[in-house]
mmCIF file with all atom_site columns, C-alpha atoms (C1' of nucleotides) in Angstrom:
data_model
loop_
_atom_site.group_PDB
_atom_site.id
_atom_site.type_symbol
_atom_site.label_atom_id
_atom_site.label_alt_id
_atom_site.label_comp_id
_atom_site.label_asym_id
_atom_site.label_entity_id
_atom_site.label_seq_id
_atom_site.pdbx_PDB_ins_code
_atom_site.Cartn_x
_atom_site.Cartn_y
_atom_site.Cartn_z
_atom_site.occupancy
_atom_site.B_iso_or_equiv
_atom_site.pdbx_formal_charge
_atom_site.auth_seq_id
_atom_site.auth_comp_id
_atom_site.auth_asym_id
_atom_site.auth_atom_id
_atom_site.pdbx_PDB_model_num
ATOM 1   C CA    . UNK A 1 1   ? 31.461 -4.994 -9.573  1.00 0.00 ? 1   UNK A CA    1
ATOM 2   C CA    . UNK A 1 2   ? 31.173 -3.090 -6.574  1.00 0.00 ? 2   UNK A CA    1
ATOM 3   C CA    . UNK A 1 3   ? 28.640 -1.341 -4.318  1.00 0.00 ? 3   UNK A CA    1
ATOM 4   C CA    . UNK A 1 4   ? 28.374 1.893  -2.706  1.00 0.00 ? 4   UNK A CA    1
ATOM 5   C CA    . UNK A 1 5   ? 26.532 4.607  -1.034  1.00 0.00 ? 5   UNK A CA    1
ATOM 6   C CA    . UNK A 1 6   ? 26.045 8.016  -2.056  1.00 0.00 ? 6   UNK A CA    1
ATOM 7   C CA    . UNK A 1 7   ? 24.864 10.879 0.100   1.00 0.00 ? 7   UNK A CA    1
ATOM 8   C CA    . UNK A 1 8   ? 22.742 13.612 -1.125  1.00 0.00 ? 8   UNK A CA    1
ATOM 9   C CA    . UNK A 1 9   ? 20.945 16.378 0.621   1.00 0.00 ? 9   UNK A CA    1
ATOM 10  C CA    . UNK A 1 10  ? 17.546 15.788 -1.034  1.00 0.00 ? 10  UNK A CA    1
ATOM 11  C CA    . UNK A 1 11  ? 17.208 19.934 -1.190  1.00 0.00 ? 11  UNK A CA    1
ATOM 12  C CA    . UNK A 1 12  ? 19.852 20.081 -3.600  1.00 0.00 ? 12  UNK A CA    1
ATOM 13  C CA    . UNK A 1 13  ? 19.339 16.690 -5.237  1.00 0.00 ? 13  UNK A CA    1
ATOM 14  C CA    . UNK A 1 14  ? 17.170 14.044 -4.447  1.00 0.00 ? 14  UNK A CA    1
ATOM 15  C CA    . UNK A 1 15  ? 16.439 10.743 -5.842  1.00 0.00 ? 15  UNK A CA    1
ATOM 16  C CA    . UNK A 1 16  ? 13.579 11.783 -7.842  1.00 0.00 ? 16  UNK A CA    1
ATOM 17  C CA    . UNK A 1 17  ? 15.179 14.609 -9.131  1.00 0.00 ? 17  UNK A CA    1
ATOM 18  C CA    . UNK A 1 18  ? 17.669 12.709 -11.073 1.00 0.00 ? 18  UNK A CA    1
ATOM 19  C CA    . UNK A 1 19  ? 14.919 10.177 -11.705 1.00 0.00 ? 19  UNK A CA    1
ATOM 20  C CA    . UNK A 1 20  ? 13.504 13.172 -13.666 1.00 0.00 ? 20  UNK A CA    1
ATOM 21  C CA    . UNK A 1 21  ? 16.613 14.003 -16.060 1.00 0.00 ? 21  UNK A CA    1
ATOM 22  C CA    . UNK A 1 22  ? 16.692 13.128 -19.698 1.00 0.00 ? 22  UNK A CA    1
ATOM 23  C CA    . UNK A 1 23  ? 17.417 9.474  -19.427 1.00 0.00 ? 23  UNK A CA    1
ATOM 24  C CA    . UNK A 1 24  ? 17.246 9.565  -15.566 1.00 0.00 ? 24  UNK A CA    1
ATOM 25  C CA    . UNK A 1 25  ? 21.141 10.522 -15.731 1.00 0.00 ? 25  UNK A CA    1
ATOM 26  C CA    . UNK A 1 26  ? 22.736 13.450 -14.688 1.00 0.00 ? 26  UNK A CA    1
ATOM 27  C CA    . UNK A 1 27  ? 26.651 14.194 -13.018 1.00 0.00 ? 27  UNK A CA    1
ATOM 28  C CA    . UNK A 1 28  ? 27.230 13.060 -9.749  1.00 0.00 ? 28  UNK A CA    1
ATOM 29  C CA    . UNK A 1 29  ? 29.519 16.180 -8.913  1.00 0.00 ? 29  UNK A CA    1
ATOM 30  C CA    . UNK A 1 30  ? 30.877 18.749 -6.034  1.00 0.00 ? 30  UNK A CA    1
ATOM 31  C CA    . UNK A 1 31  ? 32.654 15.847 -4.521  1.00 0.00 ? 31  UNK A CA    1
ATOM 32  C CA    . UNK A 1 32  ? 35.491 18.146 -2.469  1.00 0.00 ? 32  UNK A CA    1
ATOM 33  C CA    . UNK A 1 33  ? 36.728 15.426 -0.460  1.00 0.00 ? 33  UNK A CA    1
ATOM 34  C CA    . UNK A 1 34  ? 40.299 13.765 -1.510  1.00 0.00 ? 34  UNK A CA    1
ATOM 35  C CA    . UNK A 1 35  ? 38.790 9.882  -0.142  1.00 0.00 ? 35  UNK A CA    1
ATOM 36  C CA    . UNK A 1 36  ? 35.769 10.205 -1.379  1.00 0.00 ? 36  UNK A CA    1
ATOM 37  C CA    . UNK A 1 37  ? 37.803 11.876 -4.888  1.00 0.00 ? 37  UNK A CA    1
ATOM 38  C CA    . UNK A 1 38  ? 39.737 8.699  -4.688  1.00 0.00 ? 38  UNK A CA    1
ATOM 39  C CA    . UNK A 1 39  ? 37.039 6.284  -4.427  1.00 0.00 ? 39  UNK A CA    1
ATOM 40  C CA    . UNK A 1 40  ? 35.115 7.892  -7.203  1.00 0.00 ? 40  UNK A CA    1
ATOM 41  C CA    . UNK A 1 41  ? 38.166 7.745  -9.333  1.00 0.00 ? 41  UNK A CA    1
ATOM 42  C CA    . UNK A 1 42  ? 39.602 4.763  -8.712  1.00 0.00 ? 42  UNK A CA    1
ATOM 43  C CA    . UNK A 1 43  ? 37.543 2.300  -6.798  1.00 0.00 ? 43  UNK A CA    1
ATOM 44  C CA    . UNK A 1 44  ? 34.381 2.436  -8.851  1.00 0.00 ? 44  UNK A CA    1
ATOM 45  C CA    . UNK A 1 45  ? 33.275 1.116  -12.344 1.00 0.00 ? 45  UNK A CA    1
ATOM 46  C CA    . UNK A 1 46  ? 30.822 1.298  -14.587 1.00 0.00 ? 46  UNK A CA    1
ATOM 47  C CA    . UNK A 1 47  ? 27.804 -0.876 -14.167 1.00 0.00 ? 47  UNK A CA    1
ATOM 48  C CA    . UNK A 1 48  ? 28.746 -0.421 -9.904  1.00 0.00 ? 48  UNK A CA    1
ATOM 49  C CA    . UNK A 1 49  ? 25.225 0.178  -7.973  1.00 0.00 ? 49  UNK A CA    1
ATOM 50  C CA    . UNK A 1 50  ? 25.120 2.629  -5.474  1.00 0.00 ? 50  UNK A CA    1
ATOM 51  C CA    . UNK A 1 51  ? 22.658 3.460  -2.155  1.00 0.00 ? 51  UNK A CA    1
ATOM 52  C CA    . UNK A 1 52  ? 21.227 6.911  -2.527  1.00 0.00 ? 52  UNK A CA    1
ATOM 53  C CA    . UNK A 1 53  ? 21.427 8.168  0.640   1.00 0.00 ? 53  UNK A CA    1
ATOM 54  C CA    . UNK A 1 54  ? 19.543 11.624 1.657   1.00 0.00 ? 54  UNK A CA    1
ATOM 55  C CA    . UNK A 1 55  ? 20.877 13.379 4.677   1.00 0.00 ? 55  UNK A CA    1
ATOM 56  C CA    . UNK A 1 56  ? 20.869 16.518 6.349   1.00 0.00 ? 56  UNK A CA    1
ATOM 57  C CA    . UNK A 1 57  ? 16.836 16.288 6.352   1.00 0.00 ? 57  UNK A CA    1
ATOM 58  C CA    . UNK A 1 58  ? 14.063 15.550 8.706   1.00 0.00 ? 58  UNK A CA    1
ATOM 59  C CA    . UNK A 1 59  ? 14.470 11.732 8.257   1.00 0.00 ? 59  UNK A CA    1
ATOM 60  C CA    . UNK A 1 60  ? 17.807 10.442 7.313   1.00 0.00 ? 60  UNK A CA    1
ATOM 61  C CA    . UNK A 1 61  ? 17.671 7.156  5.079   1.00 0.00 ? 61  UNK A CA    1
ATOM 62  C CA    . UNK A 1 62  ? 18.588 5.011  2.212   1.00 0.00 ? 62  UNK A CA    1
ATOM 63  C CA    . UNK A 1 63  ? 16.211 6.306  -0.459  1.00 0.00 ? 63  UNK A CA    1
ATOM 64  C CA    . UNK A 1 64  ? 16.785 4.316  -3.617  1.00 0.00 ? 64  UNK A CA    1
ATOM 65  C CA    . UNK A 1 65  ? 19.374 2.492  -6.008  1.00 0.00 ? 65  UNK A CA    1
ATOM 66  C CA    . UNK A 1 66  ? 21.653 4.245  -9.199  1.00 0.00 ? 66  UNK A CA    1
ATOM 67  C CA    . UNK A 1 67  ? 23.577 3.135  -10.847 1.00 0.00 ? 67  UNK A CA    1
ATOM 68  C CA    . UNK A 1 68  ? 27.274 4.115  -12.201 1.00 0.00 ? 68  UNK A CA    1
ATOM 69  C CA    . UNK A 1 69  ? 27.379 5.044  -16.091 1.00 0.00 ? 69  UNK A CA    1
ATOM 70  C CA    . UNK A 1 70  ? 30.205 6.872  -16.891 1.00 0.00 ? 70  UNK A CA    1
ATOM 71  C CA    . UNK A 1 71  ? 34.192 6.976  -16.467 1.00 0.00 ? 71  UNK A CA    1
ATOM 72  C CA    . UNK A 1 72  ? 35.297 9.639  -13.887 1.00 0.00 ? 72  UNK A CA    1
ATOM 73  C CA    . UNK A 1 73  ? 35.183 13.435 -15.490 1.00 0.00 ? 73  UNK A CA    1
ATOM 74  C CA    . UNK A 1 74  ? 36.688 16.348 -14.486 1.00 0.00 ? 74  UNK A CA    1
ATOM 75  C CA    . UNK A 1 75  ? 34.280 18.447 -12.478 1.00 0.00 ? 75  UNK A CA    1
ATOM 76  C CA    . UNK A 1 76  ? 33.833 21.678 -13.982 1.00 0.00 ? 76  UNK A CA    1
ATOM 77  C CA    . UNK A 1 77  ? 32.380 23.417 -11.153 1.00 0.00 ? 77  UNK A CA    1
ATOM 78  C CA    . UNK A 1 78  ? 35.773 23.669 -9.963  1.00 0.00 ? 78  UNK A CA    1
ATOM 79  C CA    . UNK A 1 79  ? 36.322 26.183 -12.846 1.00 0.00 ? 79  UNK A CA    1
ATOM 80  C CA    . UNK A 1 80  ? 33.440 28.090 -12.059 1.00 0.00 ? 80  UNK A CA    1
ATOM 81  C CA    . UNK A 1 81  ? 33.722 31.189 -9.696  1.00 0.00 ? 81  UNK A CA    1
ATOM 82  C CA    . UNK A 1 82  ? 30.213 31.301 -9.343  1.00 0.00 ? 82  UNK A CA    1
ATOM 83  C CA    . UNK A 1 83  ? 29.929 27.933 -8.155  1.00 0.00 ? 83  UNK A CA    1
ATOM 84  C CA    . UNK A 1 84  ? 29.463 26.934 -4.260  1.00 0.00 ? 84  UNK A CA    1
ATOM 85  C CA    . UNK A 1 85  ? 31.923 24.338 -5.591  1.00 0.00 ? 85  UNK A CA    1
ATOM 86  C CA    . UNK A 1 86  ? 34.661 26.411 -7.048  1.00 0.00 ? 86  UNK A CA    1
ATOM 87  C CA    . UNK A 1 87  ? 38.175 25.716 -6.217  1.00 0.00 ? 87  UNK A CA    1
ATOM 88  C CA    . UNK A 1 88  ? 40.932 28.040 -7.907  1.00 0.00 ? 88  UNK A CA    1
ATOM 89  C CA    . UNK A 1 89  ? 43.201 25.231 -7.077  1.00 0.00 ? 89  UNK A CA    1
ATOM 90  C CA    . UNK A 1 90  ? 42.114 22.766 -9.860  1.00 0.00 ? 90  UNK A CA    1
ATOM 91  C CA    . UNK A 1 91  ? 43.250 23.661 -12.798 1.00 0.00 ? 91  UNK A CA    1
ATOM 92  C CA    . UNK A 1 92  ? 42.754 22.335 -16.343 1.00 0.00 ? 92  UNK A CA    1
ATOM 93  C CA    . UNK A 1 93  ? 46.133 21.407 -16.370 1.00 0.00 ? 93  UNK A CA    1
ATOM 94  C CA    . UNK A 1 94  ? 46.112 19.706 -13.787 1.00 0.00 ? 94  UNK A CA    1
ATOM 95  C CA    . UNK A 1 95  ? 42.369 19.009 -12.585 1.00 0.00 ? 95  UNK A CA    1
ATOM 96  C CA    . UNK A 1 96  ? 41.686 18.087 -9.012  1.00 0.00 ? 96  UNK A CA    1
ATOM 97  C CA    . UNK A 1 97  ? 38.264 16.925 -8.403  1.00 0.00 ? 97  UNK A CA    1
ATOM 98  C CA    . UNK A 1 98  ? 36.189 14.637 -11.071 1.00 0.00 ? 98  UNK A CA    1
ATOM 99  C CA    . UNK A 1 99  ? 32.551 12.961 -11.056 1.00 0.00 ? 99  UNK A CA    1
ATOM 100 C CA    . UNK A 1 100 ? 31.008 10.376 -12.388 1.00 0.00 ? 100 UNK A CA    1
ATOM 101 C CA    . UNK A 1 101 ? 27.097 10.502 -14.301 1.00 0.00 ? 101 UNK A CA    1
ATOM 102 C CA    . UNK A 1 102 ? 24.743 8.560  -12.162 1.00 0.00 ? 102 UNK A CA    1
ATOM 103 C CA    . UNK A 1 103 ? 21.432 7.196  -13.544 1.00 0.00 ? 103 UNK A CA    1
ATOM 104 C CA    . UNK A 1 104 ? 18.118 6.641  -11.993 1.00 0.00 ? 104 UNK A CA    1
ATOM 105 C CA    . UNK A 1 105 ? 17.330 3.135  -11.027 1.00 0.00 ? 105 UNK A CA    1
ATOM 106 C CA    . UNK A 1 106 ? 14.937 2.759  -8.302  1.00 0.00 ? 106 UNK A CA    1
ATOM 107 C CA    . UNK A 1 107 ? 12.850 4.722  -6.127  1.00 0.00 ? 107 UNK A CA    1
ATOM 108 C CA    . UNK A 1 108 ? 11.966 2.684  -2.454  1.00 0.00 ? 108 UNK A CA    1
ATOM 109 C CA    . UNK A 1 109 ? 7.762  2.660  -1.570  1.00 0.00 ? 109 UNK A CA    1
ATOM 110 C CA    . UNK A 1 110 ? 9.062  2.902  1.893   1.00 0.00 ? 110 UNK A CA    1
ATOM 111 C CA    . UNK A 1 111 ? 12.585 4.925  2.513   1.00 0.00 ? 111 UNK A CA    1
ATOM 112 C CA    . UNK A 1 112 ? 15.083 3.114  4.533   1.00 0.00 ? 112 UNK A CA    1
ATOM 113 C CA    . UNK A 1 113 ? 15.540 5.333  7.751   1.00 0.00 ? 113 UNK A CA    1
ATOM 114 C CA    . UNK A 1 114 ? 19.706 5.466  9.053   1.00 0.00 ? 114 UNK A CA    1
ATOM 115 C CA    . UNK A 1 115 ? 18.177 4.337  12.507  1.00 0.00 ? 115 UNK A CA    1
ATOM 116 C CA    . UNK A 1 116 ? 17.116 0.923  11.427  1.00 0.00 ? 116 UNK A CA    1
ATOM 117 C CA    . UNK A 1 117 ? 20.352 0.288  9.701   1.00 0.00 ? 117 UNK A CA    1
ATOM 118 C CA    . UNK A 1 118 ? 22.189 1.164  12.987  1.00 0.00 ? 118 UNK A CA    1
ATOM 119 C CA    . UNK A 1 119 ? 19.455 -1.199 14.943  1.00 0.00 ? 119 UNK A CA    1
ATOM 120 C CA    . UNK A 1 120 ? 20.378 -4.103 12.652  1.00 0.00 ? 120 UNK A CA    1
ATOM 121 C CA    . UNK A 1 121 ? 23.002 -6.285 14.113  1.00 0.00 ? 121 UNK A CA    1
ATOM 122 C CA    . UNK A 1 122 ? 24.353 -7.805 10.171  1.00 0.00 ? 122 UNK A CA    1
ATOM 123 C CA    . UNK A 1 123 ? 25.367 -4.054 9.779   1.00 0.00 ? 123 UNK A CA    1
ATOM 124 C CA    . UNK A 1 124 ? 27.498 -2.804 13.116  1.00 0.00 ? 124 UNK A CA    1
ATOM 125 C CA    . UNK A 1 125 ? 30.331 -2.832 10.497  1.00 0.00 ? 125 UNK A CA    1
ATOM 126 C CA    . UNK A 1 126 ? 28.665 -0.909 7.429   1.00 0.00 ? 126 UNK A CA    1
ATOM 127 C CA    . UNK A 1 127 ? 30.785 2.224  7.211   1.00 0.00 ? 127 UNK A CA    1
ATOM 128 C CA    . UNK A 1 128 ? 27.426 4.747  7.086   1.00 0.00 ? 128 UNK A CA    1
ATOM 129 C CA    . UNK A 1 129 ? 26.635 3.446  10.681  1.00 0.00 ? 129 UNK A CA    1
ATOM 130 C CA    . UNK A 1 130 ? 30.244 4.168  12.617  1.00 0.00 ? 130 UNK A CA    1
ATOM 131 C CA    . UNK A 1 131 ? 30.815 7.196  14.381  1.00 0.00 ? 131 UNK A CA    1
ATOM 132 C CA    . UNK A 1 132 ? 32.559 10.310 12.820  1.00 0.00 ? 132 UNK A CA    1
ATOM 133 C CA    . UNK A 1 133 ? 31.718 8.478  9.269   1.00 0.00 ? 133 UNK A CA    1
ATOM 134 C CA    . UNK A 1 134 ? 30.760 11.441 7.189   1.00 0.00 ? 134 UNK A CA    1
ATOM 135 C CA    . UNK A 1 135 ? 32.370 10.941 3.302   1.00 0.00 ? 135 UNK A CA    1
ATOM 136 C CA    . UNK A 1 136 ? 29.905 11.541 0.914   1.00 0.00 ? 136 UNK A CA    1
ATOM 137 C CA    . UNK A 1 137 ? 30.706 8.121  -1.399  1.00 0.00 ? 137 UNK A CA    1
ATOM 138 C CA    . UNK A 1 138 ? 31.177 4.979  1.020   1.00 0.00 ? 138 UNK A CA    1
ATOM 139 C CA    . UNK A 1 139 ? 31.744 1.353  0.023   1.00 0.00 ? 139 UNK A CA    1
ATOM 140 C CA    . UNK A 1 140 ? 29.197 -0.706 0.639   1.00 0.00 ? 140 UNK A CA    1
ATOM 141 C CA    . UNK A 1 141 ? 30.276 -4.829 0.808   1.00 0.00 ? 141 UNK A CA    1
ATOM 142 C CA    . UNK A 1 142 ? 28.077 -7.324 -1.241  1.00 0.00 ? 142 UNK A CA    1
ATOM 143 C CA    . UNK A 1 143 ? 27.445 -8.635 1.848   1.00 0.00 ? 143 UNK A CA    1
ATOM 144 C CA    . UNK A 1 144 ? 25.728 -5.944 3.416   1.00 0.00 ? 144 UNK A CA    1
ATOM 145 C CA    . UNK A 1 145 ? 24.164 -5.309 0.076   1.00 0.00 ? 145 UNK A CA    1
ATOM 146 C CA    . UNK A 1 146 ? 22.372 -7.932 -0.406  1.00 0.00 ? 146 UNK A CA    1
ATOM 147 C CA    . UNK A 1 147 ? 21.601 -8.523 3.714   1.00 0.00 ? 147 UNK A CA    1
ATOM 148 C CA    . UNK A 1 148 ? 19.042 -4.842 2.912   1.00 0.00 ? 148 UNK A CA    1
ATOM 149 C CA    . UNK A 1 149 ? 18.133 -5.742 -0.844  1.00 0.00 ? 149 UNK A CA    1
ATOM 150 C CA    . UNK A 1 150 ? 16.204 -9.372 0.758   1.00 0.00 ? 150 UNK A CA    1
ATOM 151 C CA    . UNK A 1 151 ? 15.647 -8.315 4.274   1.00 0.00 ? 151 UNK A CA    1
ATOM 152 C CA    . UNK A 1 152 ? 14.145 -4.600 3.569   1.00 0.00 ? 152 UNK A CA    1
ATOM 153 C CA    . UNK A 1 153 ? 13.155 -3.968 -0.120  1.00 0.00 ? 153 UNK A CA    1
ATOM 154 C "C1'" . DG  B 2 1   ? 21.011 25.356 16.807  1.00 0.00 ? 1   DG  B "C1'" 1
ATOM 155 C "C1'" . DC  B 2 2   ? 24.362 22.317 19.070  1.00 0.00 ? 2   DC  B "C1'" 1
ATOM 156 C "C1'" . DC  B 2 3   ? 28.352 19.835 18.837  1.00 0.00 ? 3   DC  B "C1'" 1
ATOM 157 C "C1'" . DA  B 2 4   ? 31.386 15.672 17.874  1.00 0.00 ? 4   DA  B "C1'" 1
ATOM 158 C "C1'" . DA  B 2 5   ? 34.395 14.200 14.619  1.00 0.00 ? 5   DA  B "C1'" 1
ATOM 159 C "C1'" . DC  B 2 6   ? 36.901 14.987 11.077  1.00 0.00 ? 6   DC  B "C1'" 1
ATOM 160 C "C1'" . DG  B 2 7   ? 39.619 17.496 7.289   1.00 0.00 ? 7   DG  B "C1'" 1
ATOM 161 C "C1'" . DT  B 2 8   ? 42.293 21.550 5.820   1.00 0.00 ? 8   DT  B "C1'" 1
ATOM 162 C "C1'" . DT  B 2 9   ? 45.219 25.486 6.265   1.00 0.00 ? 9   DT  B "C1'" 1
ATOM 163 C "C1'" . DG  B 2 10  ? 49.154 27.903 7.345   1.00 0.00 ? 10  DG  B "C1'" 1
ATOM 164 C "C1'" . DG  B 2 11  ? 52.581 29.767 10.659  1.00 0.00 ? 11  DG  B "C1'" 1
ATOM 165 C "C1'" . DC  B 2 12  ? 56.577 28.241 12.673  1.00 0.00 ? 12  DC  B "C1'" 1
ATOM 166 C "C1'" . DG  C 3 1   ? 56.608 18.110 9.887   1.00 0.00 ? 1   DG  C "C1'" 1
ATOM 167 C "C1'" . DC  C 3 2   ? 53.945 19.728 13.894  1.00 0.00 ? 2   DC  C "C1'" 1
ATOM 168 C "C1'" . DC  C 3 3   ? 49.852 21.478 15.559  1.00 0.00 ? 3   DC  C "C1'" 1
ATOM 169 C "C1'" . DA  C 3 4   ? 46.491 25.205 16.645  1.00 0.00 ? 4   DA  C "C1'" 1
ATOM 170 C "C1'" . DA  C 3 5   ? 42.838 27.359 14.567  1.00 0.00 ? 5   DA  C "C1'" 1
ATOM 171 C "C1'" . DC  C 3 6   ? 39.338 27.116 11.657  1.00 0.00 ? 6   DC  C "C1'" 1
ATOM 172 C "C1'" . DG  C 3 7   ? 35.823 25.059 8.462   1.00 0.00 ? 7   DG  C "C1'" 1
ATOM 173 C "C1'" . DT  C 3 8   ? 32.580 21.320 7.289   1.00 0.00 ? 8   DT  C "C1'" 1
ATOM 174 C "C1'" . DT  C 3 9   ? 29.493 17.483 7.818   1.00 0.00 ? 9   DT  C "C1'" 1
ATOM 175 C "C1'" . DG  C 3 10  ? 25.506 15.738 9.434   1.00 0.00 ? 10  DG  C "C1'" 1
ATOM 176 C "C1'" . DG  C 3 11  ? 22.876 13.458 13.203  1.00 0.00 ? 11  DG  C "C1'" 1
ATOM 177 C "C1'" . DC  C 3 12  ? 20.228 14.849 16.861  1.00 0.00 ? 12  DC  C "C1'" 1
#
DNA sequence: GCCAACGTTGGC
DNA sequence: GCCAACGTTGGC
């Protein structure tokens, strides 16, 4: 069992808006990033929890738990020309980018804002906090998982 | 909107 | 295989 964050600009997907698909579940797709591919892949399970994480918004910050439900998929917005996430170089033959269906666990009262996790000396090593850190799906230890489950939520 | 820190592309 | 140019991410 393993941990992880997930980032998600909450104007294209937020927390609650896979809270409100049918069964709180929907594809966690458009990864176009061959680490954060490989993580998804290979590194995570079913049953693995993950952060959601908004970014790119007016307060940064850990926003809620999902959890991991499926086996990795090929992405099919890789097929689609239409798609902000097209890519002409995966092919059914030989796919390039997959994704994994998420599902809804937990929404946080209170978000938990990216500059309290970099204030909080049991997290200087947490990969979301170091410099030039931008992959979309990050590991997260048990450790440091449980350290903001009892200290923050 | 700026820009640092990457990642990717493609000529050579 | 190098590396310059370009594109993207994402905090600020």
């Amino acid at each position: 069992m393993n941990y992880w964050l997930i980032k998600s600009e909450p104007h294209e997907i937020s927390i609650n808006d896979v809270k409100k698909m049918p069964n709180q579940k929907r594809p966690w797709d458009g990864i176009r990033n061959y680490q954060a591919r490989n993580y998804l892949k290979n590194s995570m399970h079913i049953g693995d929890i993950a952060f959601f994480y908004h970014s790119s918004c007016e307060v940064p910050a850990i926003v809620g738990q999902v959890k991991i439900v499926s086996e990795p998929r090929i992405d099919q917005l890789a097929f689609s020309p239409k798609s902000p996430y097209f890519d002409p170089k995966s092919t059914h033959e030989n796919p390039r980018w997959f994704c994994r269906d998420i599902q809804w666990l937990e929404t946080y009262r209170h978000p938990l804002p990216l500059k309290t996790l970099k204030k909080d000396p049991h997290l200087t090593d947490m990969a979301l906090v170091q410099k030039g850190q931008r992959l979309s799906i990050m590991p997260v230890t048990k450790t440091e998982y449980l350290h903001i489950i009892n200290t923050y939520f």
